[in-house]
Short mmCIF file of C-alpha atoms in Angstrom, two decimals:
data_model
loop_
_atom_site.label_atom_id
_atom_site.label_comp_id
_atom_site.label_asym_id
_atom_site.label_seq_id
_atom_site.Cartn_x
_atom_site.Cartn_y
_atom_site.Cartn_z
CA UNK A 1 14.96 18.46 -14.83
CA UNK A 2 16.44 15.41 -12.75
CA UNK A 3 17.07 16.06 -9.33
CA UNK A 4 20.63 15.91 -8.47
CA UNK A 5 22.29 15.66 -4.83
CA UNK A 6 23.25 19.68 -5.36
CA UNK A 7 19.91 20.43 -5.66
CA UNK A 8 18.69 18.32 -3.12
CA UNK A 9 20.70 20.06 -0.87
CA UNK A 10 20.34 23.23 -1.94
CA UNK A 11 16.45 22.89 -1.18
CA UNK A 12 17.40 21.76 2.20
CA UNK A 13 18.76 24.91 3.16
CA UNK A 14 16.68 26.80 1.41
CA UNK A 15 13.81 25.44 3.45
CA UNK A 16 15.57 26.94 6.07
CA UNK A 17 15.86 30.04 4.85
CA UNK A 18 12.54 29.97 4.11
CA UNK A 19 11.32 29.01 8.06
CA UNK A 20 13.27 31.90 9.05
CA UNK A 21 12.11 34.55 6.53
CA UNK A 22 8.38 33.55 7.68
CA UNK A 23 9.33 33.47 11.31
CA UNK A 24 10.90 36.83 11.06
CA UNK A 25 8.42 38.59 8.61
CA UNK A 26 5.44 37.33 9.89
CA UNK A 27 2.62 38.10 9.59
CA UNK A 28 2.28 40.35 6.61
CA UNK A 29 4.90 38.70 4.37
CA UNK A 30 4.13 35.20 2.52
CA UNK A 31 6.97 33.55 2.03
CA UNK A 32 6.80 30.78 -0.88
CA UNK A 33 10.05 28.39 -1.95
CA UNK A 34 9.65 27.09 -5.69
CA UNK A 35 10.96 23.79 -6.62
CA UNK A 36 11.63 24.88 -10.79
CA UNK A 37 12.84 21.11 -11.02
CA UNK A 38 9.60 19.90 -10.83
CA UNK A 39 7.48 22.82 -11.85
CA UNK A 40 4.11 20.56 -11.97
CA UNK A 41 4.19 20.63 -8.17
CA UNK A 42 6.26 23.15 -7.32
CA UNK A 43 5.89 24.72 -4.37
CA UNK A 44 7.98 23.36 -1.51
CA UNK A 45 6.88 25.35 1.16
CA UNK A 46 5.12 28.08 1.79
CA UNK A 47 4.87 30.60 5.09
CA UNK A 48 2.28 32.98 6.39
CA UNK A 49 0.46 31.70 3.60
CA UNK A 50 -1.49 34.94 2.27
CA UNK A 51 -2.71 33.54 -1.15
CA UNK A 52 -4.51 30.38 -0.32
CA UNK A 53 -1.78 28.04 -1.90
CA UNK A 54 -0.79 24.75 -0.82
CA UNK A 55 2.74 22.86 -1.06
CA UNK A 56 2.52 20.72 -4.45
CA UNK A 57 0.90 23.39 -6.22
CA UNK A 58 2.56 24.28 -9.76
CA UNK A 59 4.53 27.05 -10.64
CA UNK A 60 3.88 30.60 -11.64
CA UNK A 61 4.40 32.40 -14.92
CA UNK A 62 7.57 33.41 -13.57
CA UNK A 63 8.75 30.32 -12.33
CA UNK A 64 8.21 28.58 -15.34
CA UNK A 65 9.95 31.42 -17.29
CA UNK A 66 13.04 30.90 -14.84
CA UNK A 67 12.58 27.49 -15.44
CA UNK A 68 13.12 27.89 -19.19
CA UNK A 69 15.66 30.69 -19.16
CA UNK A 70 18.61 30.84 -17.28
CA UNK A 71 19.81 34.10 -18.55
CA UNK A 72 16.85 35.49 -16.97
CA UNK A 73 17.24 37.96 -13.64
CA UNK A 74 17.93 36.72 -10.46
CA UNK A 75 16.54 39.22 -8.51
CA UNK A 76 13.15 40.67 -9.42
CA UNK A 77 12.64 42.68 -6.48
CA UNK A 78 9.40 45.00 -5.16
CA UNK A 79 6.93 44.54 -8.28
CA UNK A 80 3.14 44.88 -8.10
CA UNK A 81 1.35 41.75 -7.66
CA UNK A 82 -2.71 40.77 -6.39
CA UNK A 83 -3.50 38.09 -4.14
CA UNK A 84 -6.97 35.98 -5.62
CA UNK A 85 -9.00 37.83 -3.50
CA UNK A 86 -7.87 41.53 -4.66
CA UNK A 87 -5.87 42.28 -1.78
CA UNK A 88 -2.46 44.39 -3.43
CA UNK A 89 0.81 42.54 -3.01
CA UNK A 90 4.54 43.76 -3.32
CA UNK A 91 6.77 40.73 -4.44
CA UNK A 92 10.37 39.61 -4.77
CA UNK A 93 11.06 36.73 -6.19
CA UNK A 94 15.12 35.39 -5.87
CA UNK A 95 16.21 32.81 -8.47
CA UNK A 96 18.23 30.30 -6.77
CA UNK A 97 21.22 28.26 -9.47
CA UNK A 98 23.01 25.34 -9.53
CA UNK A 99 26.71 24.92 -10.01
CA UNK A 100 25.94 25.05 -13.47
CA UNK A 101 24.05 27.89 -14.18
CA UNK A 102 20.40 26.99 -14.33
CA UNK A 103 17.56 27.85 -12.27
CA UNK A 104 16.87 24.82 -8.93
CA UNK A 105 14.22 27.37 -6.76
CA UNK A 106 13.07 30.15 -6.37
CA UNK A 107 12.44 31.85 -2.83
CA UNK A 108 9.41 34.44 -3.16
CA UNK A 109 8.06 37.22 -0.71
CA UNK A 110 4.65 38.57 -1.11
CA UNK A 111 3.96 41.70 1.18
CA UNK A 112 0.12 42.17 1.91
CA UNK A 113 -0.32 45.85 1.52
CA UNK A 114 -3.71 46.06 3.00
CA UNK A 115 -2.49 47.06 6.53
CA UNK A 116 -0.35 49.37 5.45
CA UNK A 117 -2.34 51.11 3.13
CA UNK A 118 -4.78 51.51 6.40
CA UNK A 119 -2.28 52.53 8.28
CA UNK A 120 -1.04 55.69 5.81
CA UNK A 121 -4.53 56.30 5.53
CA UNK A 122 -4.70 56.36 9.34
CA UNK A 123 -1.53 58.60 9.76
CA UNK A 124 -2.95 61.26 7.05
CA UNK A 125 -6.13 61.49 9.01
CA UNK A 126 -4.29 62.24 12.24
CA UNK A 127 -1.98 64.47 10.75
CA UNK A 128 -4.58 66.70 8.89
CA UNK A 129 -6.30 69.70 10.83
CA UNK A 130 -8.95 70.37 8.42
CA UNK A 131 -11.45 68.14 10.12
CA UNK A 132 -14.53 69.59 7.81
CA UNK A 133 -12.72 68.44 4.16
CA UNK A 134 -14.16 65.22 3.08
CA UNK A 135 -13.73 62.76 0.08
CA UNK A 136 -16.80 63.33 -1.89
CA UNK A 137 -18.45 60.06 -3.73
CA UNK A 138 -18.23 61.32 -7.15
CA UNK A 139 -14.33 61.38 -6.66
CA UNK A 140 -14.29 57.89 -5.81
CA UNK A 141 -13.07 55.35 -8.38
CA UNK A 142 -15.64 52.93 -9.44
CA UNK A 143 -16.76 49.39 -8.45
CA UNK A 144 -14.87 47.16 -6.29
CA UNK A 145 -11.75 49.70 -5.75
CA UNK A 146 -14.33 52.14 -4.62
CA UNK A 147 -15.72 49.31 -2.06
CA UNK A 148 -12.25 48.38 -1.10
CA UNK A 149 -11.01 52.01 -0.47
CA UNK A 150 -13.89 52.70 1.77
CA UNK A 151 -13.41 49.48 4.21
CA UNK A 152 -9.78 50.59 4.21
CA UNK A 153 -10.80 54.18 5.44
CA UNK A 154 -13.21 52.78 7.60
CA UNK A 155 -11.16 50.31 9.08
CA UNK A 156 -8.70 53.19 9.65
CA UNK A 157 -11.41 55.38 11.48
CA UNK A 158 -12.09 53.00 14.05
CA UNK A 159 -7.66 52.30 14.27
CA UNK A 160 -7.73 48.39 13.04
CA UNK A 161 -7.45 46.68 9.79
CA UNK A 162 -10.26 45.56 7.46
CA UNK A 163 -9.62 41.43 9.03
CA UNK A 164 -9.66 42.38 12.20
CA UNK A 165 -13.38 44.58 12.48
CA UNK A 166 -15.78 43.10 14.79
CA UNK A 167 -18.82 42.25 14.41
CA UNK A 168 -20.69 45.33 15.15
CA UNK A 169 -18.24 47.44 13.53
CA UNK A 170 -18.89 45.46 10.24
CA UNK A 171 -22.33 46.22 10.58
CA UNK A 172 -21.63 49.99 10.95
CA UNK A 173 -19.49 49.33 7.92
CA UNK A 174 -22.93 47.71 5.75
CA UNK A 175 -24.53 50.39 6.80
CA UNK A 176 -22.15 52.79 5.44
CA UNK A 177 -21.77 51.04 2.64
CA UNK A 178 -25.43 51.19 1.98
CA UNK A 179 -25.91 55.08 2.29
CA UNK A 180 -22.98 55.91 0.29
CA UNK A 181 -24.87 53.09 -2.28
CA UNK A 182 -22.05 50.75 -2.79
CA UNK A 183 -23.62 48.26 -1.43
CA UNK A 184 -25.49 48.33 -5.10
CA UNK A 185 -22.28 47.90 -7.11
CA UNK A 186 -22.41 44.39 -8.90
CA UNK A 187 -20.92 41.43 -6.67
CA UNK A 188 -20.85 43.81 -3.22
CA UNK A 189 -21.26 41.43 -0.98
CA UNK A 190 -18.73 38.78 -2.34
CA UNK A 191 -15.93 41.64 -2.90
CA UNK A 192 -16.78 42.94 0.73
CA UNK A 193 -16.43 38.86 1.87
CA UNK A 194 -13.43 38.59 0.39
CA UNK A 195 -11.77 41.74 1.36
CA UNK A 196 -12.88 41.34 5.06
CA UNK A 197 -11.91 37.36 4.89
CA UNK A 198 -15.53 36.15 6.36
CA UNK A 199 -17.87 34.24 4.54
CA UNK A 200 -20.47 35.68 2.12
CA UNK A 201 -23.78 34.43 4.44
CA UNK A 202 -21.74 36.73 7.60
CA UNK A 203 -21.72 40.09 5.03
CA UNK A 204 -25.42 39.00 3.75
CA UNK A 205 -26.03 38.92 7.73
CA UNK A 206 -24.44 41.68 8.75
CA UNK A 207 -26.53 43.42 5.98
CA UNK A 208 -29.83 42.00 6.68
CA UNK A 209 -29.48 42.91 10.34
CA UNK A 210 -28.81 46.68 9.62
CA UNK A 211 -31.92 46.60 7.69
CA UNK A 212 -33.93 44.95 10.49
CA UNK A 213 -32.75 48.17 12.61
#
């Protein structure tokens, strides 16, 4: 689509919007503005960047849908979404149109869950008074779920979030991850890395020196 003065302008403010969004929802809300006028390089900014992005980057599937249909919504508010590394994501995306009716940007939010899962898992703990009842393994969903459930409840336990355990409490974290045998589910280490935003050679450390123990 050429690039008219409207939509020139219209991006203008829009990156303004977009500063203040991130300012004010910081720092658990991405906020992403879409150029759909040029949706090979798309994004025009991007704030509390949660997903690893980078301005220039191409559209998604739903901006290149908006893109190519006009009729479609302008307000796709609170679906599910995943950031690359398997964190869960609540988006909004808000189609932004041009005096004459098709789609010039499109101003996302992406709400990192993570914390706030924690933090209901943290409140339900506190709240309970049956301090024997326990969540046994076998009830425990499979694979990398499984791994990421426990270093949210973990991360709970000690009252902080899975990216901000230090370093001995990720080593109490190997450890538990060992005895409860995650630690043997395919690709541990690398869905533990991820989740916990270190590197892979800090997890295999943080393993290795539980082990020396």
């Amino acid at each position: 689509m050429k690039k008219t003065s409207e939509h020139r302008h219209l991006l203008a403010q829009l990156q303004q919007v977009a500063d203040g969004l991130g300012k004010t929802l910081a720092p658990f809300c991405e906020v992403v503005l879409h150029d759909l006028t040029a949706p090979d390089h798309a994004i025009l900014a991007i704030h509390n960047n949660l997903s690893g992005r980078t301005v220039g980057e191409p559209a998604t599937e739903l901006g290149l849908a908006r893109a190519a249909d006009p009729g479609l919504a302008q307000v796709i508010a609170n679906y599910p979404n995943t950031f690359p590394d398997g964190r869960l994501a609540k988006s909004t995306s808000v189609g932004i149109k041009d005096s004459d009716g098709r789609y010039v940007a499109a101003l996302c939010l992406n709400v990192d869950l993570t914390v706030f899962r924690s933090l209901n898992t943290m409140l339900t703990q506190f709240g309970s008074v049956d301090t024997a009842a326990a969540v046994h393994d076998t009830l425990q969903p499979a694979g990398a779920d499984a791994i990421r459930l426990r270093i949210d409840d973990f991360a709970a336990r000690h009252g902080t979030t899975p990216r901000a355990l230090r370093t001995d409490q990720r080593r109490a974290l190997m450890r538990e991850l060992k005895d409860s045998g995650l630690s043997d589910v395919r690709r541990a280490m690398e869905t533990v890395a991820a989740y916990l935003n270190v590197s892979r050679a800090t997890i295999y450390n943080d393993a290795r020196w539980q082990q020396d123990r």
